[in-house]
XYZ file of C-alpha atoms in Angstrom:
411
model
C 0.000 0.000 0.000
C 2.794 2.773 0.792
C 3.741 2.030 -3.040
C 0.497 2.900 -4.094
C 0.215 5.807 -2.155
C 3.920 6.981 -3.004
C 2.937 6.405 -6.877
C -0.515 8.360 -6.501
C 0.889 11.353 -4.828
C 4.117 12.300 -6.718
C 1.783 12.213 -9.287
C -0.656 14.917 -8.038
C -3.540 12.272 -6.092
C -4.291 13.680 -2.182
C -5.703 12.218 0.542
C -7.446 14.299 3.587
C -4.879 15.257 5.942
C -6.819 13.381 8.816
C -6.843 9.961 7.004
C -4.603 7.090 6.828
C -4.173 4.224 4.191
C -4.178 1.138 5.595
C -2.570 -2.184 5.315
C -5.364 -3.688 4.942
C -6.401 -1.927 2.006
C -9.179 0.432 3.704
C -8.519 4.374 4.927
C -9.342 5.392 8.188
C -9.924 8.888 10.072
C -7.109 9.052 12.242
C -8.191 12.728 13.064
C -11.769 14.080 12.626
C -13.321 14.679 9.303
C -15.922 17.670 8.672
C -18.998 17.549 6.548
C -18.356 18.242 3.328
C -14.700 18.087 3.396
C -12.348 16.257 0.389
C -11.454 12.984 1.703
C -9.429 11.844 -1.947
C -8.308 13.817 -4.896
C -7.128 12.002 -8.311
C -5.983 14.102 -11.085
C -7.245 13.116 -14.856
C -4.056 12.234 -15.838
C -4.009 8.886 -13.547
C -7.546 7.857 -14.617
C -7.428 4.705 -16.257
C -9.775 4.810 -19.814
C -10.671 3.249 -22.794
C -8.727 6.238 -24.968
C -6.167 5.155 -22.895
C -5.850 1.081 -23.645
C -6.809 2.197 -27.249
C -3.841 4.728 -28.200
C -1.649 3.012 -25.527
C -2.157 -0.822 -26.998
C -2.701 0.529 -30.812
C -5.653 -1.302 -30.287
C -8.206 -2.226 -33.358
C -11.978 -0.463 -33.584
C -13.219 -4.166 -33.207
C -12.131 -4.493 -29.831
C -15.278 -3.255 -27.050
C -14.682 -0.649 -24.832
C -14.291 -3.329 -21.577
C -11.879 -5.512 -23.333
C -9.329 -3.009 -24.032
C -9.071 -2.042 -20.721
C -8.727 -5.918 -19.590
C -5.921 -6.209 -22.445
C -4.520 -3.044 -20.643
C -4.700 -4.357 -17.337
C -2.997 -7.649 -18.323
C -0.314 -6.078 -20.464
C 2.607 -6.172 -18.117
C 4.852 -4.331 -20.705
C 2.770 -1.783 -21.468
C 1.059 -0.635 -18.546
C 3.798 0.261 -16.907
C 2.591 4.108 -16.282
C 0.115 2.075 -13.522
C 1.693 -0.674 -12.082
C 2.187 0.543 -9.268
C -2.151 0.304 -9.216
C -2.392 -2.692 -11.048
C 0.174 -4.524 -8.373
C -1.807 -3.377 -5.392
C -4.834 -4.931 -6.810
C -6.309 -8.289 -5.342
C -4.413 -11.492 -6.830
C -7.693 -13.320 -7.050
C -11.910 -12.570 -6.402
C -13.014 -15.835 -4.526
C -16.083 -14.284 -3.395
C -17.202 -13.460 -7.259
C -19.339 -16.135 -9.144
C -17.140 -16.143 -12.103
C -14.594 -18.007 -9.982
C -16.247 -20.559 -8.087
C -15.735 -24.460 -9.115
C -18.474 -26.388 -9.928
C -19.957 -27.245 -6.524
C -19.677 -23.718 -5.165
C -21.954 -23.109 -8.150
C -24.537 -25.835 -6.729
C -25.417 -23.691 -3.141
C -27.112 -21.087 -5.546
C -29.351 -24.280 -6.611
C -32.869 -23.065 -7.012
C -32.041 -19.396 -6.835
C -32.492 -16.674 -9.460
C -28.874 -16.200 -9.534
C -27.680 -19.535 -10.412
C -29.466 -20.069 -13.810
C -28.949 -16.639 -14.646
C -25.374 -16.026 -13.071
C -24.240 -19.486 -15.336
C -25.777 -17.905 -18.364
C -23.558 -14.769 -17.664
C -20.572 -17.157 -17.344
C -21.302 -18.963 -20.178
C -21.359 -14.888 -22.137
C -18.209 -14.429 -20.576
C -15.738 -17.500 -21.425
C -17.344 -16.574 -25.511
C -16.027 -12.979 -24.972
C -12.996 -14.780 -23.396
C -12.914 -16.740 -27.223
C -14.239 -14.195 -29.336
C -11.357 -11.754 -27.849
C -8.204 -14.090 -28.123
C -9.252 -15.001 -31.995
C -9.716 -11.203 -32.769
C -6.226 -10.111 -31.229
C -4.298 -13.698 -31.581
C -3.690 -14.262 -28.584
C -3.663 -16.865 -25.687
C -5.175 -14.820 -23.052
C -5.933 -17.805 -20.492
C -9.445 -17.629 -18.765
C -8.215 -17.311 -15.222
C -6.218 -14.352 -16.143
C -9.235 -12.735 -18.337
C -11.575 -13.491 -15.699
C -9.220 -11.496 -12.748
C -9.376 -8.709 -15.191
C -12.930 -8.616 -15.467
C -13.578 -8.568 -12.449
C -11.380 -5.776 -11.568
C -13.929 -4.194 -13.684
C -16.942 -5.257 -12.547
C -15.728 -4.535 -9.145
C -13.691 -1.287 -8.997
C -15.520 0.678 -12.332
C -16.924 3.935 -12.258
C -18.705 5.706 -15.538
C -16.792 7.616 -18.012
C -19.654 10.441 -17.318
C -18.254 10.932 -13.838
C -15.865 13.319 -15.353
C -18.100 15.404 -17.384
C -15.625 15.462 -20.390
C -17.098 17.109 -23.732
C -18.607 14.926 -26.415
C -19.085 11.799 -23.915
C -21.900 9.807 -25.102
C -24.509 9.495 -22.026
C -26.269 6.781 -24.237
C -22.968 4.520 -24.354
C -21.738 3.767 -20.634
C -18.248 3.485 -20.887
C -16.090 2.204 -17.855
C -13.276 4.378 -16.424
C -10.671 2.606 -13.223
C -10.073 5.409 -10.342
C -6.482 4.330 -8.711
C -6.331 5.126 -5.338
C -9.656 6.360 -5.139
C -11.168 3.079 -5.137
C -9.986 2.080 -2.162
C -13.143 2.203 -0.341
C -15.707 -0.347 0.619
C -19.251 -0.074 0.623
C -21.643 1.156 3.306
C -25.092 1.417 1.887
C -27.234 4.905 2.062
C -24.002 6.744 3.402
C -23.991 10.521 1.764
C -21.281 10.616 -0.317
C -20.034 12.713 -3.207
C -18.184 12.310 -6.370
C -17.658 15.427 -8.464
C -15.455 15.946 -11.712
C -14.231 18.930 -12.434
C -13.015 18.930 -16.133
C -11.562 22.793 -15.528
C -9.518 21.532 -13.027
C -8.950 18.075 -14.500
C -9.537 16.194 -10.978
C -12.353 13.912 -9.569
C -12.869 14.620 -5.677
C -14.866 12.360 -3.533
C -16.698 14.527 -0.514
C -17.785 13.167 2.595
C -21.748 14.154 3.231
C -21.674 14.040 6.802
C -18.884 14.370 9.392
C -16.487 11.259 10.332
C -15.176 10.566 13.668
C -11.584 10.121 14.488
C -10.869 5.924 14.070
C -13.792 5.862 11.647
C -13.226 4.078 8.837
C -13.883 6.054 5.374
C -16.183 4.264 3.101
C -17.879 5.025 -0.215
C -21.595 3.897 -1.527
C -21.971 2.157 -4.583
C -25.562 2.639 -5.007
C -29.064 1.131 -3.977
C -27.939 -2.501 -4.968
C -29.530 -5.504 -4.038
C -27.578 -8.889 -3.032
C -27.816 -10.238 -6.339
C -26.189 -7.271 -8.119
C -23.400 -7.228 -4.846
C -22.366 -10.798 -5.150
C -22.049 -11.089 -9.008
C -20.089 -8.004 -9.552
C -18.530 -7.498 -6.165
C -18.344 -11.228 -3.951
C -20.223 -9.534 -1.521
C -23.635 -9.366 0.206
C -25.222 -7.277 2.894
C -27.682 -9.038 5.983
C -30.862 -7.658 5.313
C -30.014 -5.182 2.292
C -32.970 -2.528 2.182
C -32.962 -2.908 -1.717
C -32.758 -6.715 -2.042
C -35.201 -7.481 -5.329
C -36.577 -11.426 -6.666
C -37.167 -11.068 -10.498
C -40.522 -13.085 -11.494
C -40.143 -14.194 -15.005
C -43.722 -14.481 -16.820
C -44.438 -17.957 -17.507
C -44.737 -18.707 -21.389
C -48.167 -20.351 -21.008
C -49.166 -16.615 -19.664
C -47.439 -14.682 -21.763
C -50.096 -11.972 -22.578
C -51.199 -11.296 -26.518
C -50.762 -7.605 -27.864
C -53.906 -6.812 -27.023
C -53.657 -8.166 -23.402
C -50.410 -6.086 -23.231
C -52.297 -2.829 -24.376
C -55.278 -3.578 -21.665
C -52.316 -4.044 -18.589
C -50.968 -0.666 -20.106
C -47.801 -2.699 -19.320
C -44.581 -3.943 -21.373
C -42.833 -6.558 -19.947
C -42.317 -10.671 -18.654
C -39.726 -9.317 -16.395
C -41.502 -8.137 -12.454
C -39.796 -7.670 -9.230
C -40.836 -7.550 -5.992
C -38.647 -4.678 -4.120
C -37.646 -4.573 -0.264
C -37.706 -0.858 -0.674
C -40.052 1.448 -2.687
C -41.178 4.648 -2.057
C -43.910 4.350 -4.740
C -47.184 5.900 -3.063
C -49.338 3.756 -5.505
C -47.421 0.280 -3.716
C -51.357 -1.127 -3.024
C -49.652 -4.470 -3.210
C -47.209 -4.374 -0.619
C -43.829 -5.730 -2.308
C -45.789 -6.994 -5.071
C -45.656 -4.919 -8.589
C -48.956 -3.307 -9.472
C -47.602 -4.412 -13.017
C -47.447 -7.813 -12.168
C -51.111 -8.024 -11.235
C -52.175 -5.806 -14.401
C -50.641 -8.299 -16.416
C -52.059 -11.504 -15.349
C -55.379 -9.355 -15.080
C -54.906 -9.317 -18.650
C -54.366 -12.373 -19.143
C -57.843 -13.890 -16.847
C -60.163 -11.016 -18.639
C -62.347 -10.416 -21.369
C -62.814 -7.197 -23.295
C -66.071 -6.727 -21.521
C -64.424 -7.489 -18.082
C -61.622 -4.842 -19.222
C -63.526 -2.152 -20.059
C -64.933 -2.929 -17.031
C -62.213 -1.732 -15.236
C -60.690 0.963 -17.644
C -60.897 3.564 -15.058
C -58.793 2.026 -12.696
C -55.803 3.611 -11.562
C -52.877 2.055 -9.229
C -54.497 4.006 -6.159
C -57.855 3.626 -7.107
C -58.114 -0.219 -5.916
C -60.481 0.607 -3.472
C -63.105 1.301 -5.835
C -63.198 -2.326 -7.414
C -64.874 -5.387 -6.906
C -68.218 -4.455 -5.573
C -70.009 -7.685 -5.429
C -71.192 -8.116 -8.897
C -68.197 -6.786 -10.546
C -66.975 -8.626 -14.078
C -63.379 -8.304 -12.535
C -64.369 -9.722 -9.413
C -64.090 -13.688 -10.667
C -60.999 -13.228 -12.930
C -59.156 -11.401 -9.528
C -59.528 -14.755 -8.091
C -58.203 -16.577 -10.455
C -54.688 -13.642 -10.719
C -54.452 -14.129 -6.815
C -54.719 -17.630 -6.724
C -52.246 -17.508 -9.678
C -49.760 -15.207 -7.986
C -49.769 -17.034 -4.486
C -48.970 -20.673 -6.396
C -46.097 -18.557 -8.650
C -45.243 -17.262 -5.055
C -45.558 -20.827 -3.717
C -43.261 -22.491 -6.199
C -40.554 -20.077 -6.079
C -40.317 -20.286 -2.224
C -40.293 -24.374 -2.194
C -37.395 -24.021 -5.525
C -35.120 -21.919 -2.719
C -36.246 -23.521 0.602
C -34.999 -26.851 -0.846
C -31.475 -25.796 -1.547
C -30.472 -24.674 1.341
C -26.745 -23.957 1.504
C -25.168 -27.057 2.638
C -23.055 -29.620 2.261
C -19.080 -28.830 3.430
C -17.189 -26.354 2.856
C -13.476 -26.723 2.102
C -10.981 -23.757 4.613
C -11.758 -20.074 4.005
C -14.998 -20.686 2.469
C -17.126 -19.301 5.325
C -16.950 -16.051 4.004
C -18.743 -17.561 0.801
C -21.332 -19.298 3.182
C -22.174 -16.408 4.912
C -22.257 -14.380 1.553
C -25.031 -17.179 -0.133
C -27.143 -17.038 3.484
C -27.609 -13.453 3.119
C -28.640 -13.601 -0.151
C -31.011 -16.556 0.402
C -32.585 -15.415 3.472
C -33.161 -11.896 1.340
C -34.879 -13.805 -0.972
C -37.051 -15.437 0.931
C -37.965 -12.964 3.419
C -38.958 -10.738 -0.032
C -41.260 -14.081 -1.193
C -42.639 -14.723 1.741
C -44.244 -11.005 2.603
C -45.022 -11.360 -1.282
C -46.860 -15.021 -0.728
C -48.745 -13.407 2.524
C -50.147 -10.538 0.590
C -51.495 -12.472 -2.595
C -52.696 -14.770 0.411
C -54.497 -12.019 2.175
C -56.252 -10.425 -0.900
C -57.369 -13.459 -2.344
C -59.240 -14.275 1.228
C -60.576 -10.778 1.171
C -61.664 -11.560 -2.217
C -63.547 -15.099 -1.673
C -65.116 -13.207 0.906
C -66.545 -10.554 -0.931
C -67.042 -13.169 -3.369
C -69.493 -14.948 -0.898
C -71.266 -11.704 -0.179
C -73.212 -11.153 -3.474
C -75.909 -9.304 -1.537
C -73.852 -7.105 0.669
C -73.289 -4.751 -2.162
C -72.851 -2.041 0.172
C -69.592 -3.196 1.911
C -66.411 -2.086 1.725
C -63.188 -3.861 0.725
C -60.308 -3.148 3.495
C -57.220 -2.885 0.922
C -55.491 -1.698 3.519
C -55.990 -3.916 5.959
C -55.462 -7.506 3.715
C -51.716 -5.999 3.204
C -49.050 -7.187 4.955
């Protein structure tokens, strides 16, 4: 680390006076920090780009933006204006998927994450191909896959540094030595301003840091699944943990169904944290339900319902109502959907042992199961709920007069 720090500041990089790099690659306050103060300072000049692998590599157009900056990273000879970065980097990312063996793999068995994470590794290792055939090269995959996940780990966005004639519609990847020393702390206050005048990126504290503190940075609202495929890391009961429900085929809505759900999409997810005031479902998507609606009712039953609005809910299913019958049917729907998923990840459990240093892994997989199935389970309740609340105005065909407690059937 004093390498690094010696290489970043004779080359114009600053660190607060009051903070301390670590060992253990993580700053600390050794002194107190005000509000609003600079904690880290990198000049342009050290920022490692795309432009930068390009002209530095004479690198064809046909190489991606991401894959020059792994053949940078990996080019010993010619990176030489960062190795001092590039040797103070982790040797190896055993908390990442991309680097797990086979049976690590098997404790994400019946989770979102392992059909889709395999399907991203699969992408990967034919980048891995496509990229040694276009430059002739025998890159080997353990080496690619370090790279990468340098990337997917330490990347900020190009736009971070508000540089004329960046394309906002292209994301484009940019490495931050030295300032990416910091680990995550979600829904701390941070700041992270370029300043193209003055051709440095600053990162600003947003509140004031004790003395032994130590200095983190936040990478975002990011659920588990995002954390432990592009970081190895998850967080005991993240606030933004998500569960993607994919739209079975057999309910795949027609066009017109589509246009009747006013939505466009097979892809739902149920969200530990909204602030949406319209969230009449709990931690179930109003989509979701507008789009098996669609799929249970008629044009008659539709038009039935045009009116409705997402905090309107209330005014439905009086006891003779068209909708009433097909809401049955998208509740019962939703709670056996619900149903399935929760038995698929309740009957993988992580288990089975471990080989040495893998707790960190277990512990990793737990949080991101239990997130999961905390998420399902308020999401089975609440289908649960309505649809009693539903059989039960269902049952009251005569009581035309009472009043559906929305409120009260969520949980």
């Amino acid at each position: 680390m004093d390498a690094l720090y010696h290489w970043a500041t004779s080359n114009g990089a600053s660190l607060h006076k009051n903070a301390t790099l670590c060992a253990n690659r993580c700053i600390k306050a050794h002194g107190p920090i005000a509000e609003g103060e600079s904690l880290l300072s990198l000049p342009y000049g050290l920022i490692i780009t795309s432009q930068l692998a390009f002209e530095t590599l004479k690198l064809p157009d046909s190489i991606c933006s991401h894959d020059a900056l792994i053949l940078y990273l990996l080019d010993d000879v010619r990176n030489v204006a960062h190795q001092a970065y590039i040797a103070s980097l982790p040797t190896s990312f055993p908390g990442i998927p991309f680097h797990w063996t086979d049976s690590q793999w098997q404790l994400l068995q019946g989770t979102n994450l392992h059909g889709a994470g395999i399907a991203r590794l699969e992408n990967l290792k034919k980048q891995h191909g496509s990229l040694c055939k276009k430059m002739s090269l025998n890159i080997p995959w353990d080496r690619y896959a370090w790279a990468h996940s340098v990337l997917t780990s330490r990347a900020f966005s190009l736009s971070l540094l508000h540089l004329e004639g960046t394309d906002l519609d292209k994301p484009e990847e940019i490495l931050l030595p030295f300032l990416d020393m910091l680990d995550h702390a979600p829904d701390l206050p941070i700041a992270w301003i370029g300043d193209p005048a003055a051709r440095h990126v600053t990162f600003k504290t947003g509140r004031a840091i004790d003395a032994g503190a130590t200095l983190f940075n936040n990478y975002g609202p990011k659920p588990n699944e995002e954390l432990l495929l592009g970081y190895g890391f998850t967080i005991k009961d993240n606030p933004y943990d998500t569960v993607a429900l994919k739209m079975a085929k057999a309910l795949n809505p027609t066009s017109a169904q589509v246009e009747r759900a006013g939505v466009n999409t097979e892809v739902f997810f149920l969200k530990a944290h909204t602030d949406d005031a319209n969230a009449v479902f709990g931690v179930i998507p109003w989509e979701l339900v507008a789009t098996i609606r669609g799929h249970f009712m008629d044009e008659e039953q539709a038009a039935h319902q045009a009116n409705m609005g997402k905090t309107e809910l209330e005014q439905l299913h009086t006891s003779h109502s068209p909708g009433l019958q097909a809401d049955l049917e998208v509740f019962d729907m939703l709670a056996q959907m619900l149903e399935s998923k929760l038995s698929a990840i309740d009957g993988n459990g992580v288990a089975g042992d471990l080989g040495p240093g893998e707790e960190e892994l277990l512990r990793n997989l737990k949080h991101y199961r239990d997130g999961q199935l905390s998420l399902l389970k308020r999401a089975h309740a609440t289908a649960k709920s309505l649809l009693d609340v539903l059989e039960s105005r269902y049952n009251l065909a005569d009581d035309q007069d009472s009043e559906l407690p929305w409120q009260e059937s969520l949980v």
